CSV table of C-alpha atoms in Angstrom, one decimal:
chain,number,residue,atom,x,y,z
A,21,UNK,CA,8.1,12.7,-10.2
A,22,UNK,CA,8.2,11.3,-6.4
A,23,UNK,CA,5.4,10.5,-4.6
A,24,UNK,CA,5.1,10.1,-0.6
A,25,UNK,CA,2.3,7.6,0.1
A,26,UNK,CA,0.8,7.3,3.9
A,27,UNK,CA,-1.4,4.2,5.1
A,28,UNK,CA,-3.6,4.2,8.0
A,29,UNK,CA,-6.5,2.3,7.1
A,30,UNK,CA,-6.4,-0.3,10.4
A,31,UNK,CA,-3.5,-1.6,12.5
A,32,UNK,CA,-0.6,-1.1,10.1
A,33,UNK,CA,1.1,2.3,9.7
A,34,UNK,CA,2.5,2.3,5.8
A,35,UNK,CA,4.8,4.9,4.7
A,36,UNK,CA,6.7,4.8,0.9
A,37,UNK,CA,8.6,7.4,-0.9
A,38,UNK,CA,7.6,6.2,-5.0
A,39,UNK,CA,9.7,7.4,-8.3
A,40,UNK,CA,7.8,7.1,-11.3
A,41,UNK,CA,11.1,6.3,-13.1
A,42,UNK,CA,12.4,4.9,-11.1
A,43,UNK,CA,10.4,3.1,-9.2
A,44,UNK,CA,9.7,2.3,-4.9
A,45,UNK,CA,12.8,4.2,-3.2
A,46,UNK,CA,11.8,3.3,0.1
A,47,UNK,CA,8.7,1.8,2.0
A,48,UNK,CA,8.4,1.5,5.8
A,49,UNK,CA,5.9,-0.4,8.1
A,50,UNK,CA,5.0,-0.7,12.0
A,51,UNK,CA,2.5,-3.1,13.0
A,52,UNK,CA,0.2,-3.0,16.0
A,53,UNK,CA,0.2,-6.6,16.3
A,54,UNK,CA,1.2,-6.3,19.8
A,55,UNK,CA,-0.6,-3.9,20.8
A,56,UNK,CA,-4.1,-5.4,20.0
A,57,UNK,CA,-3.2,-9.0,20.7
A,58,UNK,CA,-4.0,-8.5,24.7
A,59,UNK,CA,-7.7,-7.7,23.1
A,60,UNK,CA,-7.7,-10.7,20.7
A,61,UNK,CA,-8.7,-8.1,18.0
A,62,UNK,CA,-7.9,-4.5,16.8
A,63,UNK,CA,-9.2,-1.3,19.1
A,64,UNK,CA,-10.0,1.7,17.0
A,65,UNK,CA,-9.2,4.0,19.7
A,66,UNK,CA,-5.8,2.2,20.6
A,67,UNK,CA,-4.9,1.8,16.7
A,68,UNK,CA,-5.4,6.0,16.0
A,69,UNK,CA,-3.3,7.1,19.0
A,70,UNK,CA,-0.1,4.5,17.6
A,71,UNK,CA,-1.3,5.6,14.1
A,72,UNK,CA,-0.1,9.4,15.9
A,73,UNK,CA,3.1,8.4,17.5
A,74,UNK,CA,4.6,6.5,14.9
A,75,UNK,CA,3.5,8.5,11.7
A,76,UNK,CA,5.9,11.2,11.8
A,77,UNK,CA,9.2,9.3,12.1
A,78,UNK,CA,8.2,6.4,10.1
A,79,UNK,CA,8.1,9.9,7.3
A,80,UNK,CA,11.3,10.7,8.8
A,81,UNK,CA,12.8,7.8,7.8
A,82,UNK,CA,11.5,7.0,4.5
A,83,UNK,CA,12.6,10.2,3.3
A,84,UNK,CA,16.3,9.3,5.1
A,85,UNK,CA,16.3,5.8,3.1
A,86,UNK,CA,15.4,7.1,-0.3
A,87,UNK,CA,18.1,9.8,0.1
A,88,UNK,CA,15.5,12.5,-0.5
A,89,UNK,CA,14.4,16.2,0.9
A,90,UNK,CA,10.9,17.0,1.4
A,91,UNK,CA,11.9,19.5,-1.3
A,92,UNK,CA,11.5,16.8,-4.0
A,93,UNK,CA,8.2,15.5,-3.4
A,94,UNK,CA,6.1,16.4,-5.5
A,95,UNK,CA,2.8,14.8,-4.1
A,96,UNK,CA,1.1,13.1,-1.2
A,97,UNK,CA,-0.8,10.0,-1.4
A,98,UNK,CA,-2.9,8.9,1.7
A,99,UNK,CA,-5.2,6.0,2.7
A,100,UNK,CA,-8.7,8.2,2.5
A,101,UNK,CA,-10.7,5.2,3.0
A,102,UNK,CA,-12.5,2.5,3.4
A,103,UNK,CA,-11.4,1.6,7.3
A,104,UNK,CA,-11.7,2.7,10.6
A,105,UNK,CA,-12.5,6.5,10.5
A,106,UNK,CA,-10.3,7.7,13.5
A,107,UNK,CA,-7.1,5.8,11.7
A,108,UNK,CA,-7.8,7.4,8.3
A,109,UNK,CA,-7.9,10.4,10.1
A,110,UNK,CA,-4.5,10.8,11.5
A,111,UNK,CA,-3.1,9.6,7.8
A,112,UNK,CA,-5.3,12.5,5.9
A,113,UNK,CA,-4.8,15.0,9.0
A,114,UNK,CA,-0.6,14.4,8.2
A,115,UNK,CA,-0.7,14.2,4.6
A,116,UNK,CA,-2.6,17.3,4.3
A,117,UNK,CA,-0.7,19.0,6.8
A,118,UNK,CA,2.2,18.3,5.1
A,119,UNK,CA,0.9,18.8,1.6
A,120,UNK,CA,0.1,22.4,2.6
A,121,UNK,CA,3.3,22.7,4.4
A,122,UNK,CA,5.4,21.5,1.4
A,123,UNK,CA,2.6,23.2,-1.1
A,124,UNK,CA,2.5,20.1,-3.1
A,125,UNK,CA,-1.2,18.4,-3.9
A,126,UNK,CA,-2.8,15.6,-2.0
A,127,UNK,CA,-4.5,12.4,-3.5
A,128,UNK,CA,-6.8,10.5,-1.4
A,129,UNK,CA,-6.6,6.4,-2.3
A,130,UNK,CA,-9.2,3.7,-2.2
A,131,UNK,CA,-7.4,1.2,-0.4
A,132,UNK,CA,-8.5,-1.5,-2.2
A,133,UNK,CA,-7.3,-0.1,-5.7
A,134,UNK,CA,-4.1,-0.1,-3.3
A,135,UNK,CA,-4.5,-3.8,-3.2
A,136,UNK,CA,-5.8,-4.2,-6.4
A,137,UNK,CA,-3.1,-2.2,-8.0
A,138,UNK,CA,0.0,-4.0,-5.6
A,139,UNK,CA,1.5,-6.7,-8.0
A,140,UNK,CA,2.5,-3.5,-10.2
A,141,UNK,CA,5.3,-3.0,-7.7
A,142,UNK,CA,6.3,-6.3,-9.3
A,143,UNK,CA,9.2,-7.2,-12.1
A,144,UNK,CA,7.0,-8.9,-13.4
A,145,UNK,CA,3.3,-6.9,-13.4
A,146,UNK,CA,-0.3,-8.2,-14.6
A,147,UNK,CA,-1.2,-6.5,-18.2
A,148,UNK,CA,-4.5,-5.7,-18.2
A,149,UNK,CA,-7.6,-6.5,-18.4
A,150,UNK,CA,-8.0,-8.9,-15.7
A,151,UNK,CA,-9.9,-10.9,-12.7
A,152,UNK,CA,-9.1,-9.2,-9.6
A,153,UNK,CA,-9.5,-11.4,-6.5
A,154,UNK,CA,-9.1,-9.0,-3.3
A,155,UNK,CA,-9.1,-11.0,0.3
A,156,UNK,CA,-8.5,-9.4,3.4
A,157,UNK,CA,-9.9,-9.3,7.2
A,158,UNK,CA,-12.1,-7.1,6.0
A,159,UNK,CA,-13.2,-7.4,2.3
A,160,UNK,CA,-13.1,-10.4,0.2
A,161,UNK,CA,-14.5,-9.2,-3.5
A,162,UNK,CA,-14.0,-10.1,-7.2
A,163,UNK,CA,-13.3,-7.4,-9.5
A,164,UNK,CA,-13.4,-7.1,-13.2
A,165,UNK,CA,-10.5,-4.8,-14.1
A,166,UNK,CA,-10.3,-3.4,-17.3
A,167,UNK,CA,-7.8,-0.6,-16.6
A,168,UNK,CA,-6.8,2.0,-13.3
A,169,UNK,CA,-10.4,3.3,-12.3
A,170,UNK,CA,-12.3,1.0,-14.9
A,171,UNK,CA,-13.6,-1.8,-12.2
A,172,UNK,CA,-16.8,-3.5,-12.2
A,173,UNK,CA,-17.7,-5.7,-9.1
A,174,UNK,CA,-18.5,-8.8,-9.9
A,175,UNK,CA,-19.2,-10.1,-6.1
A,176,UNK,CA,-18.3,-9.5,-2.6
A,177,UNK,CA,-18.5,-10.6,0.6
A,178,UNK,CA,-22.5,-10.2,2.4
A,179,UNK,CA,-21.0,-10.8,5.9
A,180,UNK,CA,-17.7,-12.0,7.4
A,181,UNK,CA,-14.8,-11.6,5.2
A,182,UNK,CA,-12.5,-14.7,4.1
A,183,UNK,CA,-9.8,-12.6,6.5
A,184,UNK,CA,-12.0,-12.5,9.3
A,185,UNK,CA,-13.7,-15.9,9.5
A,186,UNK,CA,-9.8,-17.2,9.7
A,187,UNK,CA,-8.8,-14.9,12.6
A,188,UNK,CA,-12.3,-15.5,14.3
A,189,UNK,CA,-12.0,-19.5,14.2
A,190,UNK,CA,-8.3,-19.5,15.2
A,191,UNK,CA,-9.6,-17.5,18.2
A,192,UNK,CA,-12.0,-20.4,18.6
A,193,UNK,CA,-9.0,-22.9,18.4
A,194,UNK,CA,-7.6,-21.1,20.9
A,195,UNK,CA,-5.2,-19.4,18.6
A,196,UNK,CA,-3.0,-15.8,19.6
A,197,UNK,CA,-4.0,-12.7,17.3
A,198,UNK,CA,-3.5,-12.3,14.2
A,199,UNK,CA,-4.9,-15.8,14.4
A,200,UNK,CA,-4.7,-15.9,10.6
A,201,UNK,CA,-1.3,-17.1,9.8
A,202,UNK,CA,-1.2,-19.0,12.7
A,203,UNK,CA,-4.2,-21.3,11.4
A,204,UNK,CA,-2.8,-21.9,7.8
A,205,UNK,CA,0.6,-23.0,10.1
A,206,UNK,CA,-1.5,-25.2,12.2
A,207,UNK,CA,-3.6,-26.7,9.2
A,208,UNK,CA,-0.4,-27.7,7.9
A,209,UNK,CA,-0.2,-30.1,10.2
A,210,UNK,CA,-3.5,-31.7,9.9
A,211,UNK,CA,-5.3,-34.8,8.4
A,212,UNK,CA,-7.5,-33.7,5.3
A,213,UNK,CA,-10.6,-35.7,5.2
A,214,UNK,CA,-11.5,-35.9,9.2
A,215,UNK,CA,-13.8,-33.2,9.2
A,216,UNK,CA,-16.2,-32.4,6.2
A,217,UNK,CA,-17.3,-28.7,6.0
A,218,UNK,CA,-19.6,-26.7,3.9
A,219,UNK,CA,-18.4,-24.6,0.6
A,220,UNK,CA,-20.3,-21.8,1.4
A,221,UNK,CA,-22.6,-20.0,-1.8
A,222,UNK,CA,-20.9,-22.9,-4.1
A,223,UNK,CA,-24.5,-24.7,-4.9
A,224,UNK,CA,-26.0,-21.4,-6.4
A,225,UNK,CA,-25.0,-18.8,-9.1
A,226,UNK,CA,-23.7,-15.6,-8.3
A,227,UNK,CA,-20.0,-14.6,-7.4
A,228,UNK,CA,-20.6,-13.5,-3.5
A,229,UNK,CA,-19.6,-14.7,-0.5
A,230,UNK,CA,-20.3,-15.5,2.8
A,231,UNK,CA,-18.4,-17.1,5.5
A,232,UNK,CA,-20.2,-16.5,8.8
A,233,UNK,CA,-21.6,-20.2,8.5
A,234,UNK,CA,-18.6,-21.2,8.1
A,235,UNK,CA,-17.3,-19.9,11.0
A,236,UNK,CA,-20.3,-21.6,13.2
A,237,UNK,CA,-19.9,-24.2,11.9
A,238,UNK,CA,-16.1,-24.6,13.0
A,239,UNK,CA,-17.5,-23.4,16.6
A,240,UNK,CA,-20.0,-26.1,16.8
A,241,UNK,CA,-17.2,-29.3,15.5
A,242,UNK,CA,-14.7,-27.3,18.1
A,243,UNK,CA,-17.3,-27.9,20.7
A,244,UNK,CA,-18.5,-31.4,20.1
A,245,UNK,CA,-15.1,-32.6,20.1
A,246,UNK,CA,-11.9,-33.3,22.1
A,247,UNK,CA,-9.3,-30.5,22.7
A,248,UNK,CA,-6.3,-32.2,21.5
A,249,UNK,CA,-3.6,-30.3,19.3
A,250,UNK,CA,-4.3,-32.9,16.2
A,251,UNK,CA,-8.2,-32.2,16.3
A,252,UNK,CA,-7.4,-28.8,16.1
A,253,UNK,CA,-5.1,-29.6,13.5
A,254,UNK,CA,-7.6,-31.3,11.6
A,255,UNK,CA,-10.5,-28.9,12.0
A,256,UNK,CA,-7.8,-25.7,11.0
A,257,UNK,CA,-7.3,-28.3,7.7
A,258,UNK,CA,-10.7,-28.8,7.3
A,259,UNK,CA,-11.8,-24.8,7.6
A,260,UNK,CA,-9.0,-23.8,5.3
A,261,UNK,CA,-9.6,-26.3,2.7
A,262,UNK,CA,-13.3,-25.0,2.7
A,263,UNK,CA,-12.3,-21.5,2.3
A,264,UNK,CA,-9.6,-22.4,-0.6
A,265,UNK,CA,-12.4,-24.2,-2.1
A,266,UNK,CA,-15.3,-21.6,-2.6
A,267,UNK,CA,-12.6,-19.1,-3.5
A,268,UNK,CA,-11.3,-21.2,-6.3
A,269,UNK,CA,-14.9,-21.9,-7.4
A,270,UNK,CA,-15.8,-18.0,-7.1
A,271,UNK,CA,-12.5,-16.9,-9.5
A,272,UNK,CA,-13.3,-20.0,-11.9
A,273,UNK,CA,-16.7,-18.8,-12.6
A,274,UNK,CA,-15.3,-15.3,-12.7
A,275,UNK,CA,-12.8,-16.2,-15.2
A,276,UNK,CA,-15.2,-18.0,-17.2
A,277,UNK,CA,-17.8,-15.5,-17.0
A,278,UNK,CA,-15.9,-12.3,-18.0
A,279,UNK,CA,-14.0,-14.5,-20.5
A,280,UNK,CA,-10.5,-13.6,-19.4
A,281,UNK,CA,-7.4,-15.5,-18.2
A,282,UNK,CA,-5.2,-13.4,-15.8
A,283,UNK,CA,-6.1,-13.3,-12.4
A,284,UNK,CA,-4.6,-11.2,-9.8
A,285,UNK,CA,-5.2,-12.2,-6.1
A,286,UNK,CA,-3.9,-9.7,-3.2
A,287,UNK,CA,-4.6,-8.5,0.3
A,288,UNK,CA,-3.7,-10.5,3.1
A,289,UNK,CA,-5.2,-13.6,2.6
A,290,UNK,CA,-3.5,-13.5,-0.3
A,291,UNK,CA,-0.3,-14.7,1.3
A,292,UNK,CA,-1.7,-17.6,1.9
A,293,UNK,CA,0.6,-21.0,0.6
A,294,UNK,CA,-2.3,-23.2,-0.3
A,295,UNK,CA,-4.7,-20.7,-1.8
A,296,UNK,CA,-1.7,-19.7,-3.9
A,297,UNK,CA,-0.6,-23.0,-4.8
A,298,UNK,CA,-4.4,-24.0,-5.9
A,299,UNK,CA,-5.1,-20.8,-8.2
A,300,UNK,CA,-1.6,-21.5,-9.7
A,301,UNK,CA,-2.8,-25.3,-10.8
A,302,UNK,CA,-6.4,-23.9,-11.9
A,303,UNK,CA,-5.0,-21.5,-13.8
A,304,UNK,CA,-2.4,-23.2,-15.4
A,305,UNK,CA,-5.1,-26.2,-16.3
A,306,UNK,CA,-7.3,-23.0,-18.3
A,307,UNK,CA,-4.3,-21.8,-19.8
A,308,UNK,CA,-3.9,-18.5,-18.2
A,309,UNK,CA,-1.3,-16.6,-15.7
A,310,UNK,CA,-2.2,-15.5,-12.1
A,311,UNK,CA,-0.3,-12.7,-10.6
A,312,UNK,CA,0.1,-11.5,-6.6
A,313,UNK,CA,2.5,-9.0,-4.8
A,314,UNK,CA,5.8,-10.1,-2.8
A,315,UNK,CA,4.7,-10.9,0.9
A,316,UNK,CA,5.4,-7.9,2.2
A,317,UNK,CA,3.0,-6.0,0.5
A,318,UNK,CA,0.0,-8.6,0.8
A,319,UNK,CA,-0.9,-6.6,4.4
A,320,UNK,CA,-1.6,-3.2,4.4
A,321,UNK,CA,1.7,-1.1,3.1
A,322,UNK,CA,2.7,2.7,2.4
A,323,UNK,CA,3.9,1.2,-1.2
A,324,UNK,CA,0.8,0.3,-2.6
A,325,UNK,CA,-0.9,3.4,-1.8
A,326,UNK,CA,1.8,5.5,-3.1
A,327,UNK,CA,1.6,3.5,-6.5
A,328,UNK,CA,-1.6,3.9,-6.8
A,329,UNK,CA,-1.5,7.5,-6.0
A,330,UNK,CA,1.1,8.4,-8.3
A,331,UNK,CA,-1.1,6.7,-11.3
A,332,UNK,CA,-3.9,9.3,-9.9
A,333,UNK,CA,-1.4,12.2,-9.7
A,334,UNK,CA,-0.6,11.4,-12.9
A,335,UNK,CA,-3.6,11.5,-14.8
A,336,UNK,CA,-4.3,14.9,-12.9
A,337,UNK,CA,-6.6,13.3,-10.2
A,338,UNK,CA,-6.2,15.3,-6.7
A,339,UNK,CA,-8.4,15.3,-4.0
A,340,UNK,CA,-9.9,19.0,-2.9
A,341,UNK,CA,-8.9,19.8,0.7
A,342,UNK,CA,-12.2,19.9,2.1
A,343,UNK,CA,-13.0,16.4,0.8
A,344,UNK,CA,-13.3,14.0,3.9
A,345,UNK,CA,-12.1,10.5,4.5
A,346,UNK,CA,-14.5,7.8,4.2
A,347,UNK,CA,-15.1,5.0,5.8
A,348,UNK,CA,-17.4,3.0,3.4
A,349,UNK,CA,-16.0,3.5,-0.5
A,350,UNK,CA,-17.4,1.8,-3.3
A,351,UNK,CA,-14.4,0.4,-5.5
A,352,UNK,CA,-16.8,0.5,-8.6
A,353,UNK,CA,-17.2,4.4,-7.9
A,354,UNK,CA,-14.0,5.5,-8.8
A,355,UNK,CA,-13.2,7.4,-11.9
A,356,UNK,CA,-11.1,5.8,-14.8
A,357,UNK,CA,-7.6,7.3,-15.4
C-alpha cells in the first residue's frame, strides 16, 4: 500500500509518497524561512497563501520521484492539527480534494505523533515502550509511549516552548530568524561558566516546563552588559546549557519514573549537537539506548506524517469528511491502533 502524506502545520510545506513495503519513496520540503525572516517570526496569513502556491507541485513532484501515478495511492495523510488553523487548512482542503478526486480515504494526523513516530523512518527504529521527548518551537512535552495511539503525558510545556525561548533570545542577541540554529552555532563559540542561569522547574517535582523566565532572564544579562560578539557568545552558552540541563533532568526523572530505558527525542530542537550529545552520555551511564530521526526530518516533514498515517490507515482509522482541522489536539486523546 502507498500512502501520500501532506504537512502544513506552520512554515514548512511537507510532501511524501510512503510504501508500507517498501518504505519512504519520496519526501519533498519548502521552507518559508525567507519569507518570514523580514518579520523576525512566522505570519499566519503570509505562511497559508505559500502553503497554496507551493502545495500542488511539491505533489507533482513527489509523485514524479517515486515513479508513481495517482492511480496507485491508495490513501492520503494530512497534517489535521495542532498549528496554525489557516495552514492546516490549505493541507486538509488539498488532501481531501484530492482524496475525493482519486476516491481513496483520508487520514487526518496529530502532528506530534508525526514527531513522536519519526525515528521509525530509521534503519534502525525505537521498539517500544518508551520515553518520548518532543521539543519544538512550539511544544516541548514528555510522553510515555507504550505503542501507536497508547500515550500518556507525563509533562509539557505551561508557557514558552524549549523551541521558542531559543528563537526569542537569539532575537534578543540580535540574531536573524530562525534564530534557533543560529544560537547553538554562536554558543559554540562561547566560554561556559561566565554567566550562571536558572534551571527552570528543576528544584520541584513534576515533569513540566517552563522557559519564559528563562528567556527574561537572558534579556535582562543582554541588557546589563556590553554588546560584544564574545558576551553574546557567552550568554548563547550560558542559555543553552540551561535549556540542555532541565531537559536532561526532566527525561531522567521520566526514565526513572516510568521505569523504562529507551528514549526517543524529536522535533526540531531535537537536532540540536549538545542536547544530543548529553542524552547520549546519560543514557549510556543508566544502561539504556536513546533514539532520534536523521536531520532532515527533526523539522516539520511530509515523511513523518505519511508514516504515521499509513500506521492509521492501516489499522482501519480514517477520518470522516466533515471532521475539521484543529488547532489545539490533545496527544493523549488519540485512540490506540
Amino acid at each position: 500500500m502507498r500512502i501520500l502524506g501532506i504537512e502544513t502545520s506552520c512554515d514548512e510545506t511537507g510532501i511524501a509518497v510512503y510504501d508500507d513495503q517498501q518504505g519512504l519513496l519520496s519526501h519533498e520540503l519548502y521552507s518559508q524561512v525567507k519569507l518570514h525572516a523580514d518579520y523576525g517570526g512566522v505570519v499566519p496569513e503570509l505562511a497559508s497563501r505559500d502553503h497554496v502556491r507551493k502545495i500542488v507541485p511539491l505533489i507533482q513532484k513527489a509523485l514524479a520521484d517515486a515513479g508513481c501515478e495517482s492511480s496507485s495511492i491508495d490513501a492520503i495523510a494530512y497534517t489535521q492539527g495542532p498549528g496554525l488553523v489557516g495552514a492546516l487548512l490549505v493541507g486538509a482542503s488539498v488532501g481531501r480534494a484530492l482524496g475525493f478526486a482519486w476516491n481513496v480515504p483520508c487520514i487526518g494526523v496529530h502532528h506530534m505523533e508525526g514527531h513522536l513516530l519519526a525515528p521509525m523512518l530509521e534503519d534502525n527504529p525505537p521498539p517500544f515502550p518508551f520515553v518520548a521527548l518532543l521539543v519544538s518551537g512550539g511544544h516541548s512535552m514528555l510522553v510515555n509511549v507504550q505503542g501507536i495511539g497508547q500515550y500518556e503525558v507525563l509533562g509539557e510545556s505551561i508557557d514558552d516552548a524549549a523551541g521558542e525561548a531559543f528563537d526569542k533570545t537569539a532575537k534578543l542577541l540580535g540574531l536573524d530568524y530562525p534564530g534557533g540554529p543560529l544560537l547553538a552555532k554562536l554558543a559554540d563559540k562561547g566560554t561556559s561558566g561566565r554567566f550562571t542561569f536558572p534551571r527552570p522547574m528543576t528544584d520541584r517535582p513534576g515533569l513540566d516546563f517552563s522557559f519564559s523566565g528563562l528567556k527574561t532572564f537572558a534579556a535582562n544579562t543582554i541588557r546589563s552588559n556590553d554588546d560584544s560578539e564574545q558576551t553574546k557568545a557567552d550568554i548563547a552558552c550560558a542559555f543553552q546549557e540551561a535549556v540542555v540541563d532541565t531537559l536532561v533532568i526532566k527525561c531522567r526523572r521520566a526514565l526513572e519514573q516510568t521505569g523504562l530505558k529507551r528514549l526517543v527525542i524529536a522535533g526540531g530542537v531535537s537536532a540540536n549537537r549538545a542536547l544530543r550529545e548529553r542524552l547520549e552520555q546519560v543514557m549510556k551511564k543508566l544502561g539504556g539506548e536513546v533514539y532520534y530521526p536523521r536531520l532532515e526530518f527533526c523539522t516539520d516533514n511530509g515523511a513523518m506524517i505519511a508514516y504515521a498515517g499509513m500506521q492509521r490507515f492501516k489499522a482501519g482509522q480514517v477520518t470522516p469528511s466533515d471532521e475539521r482541522v484543529k488547532p489545539r489536539w490533545s496527544l493523549d486523546s488519540l485512540p490506540a491502533v
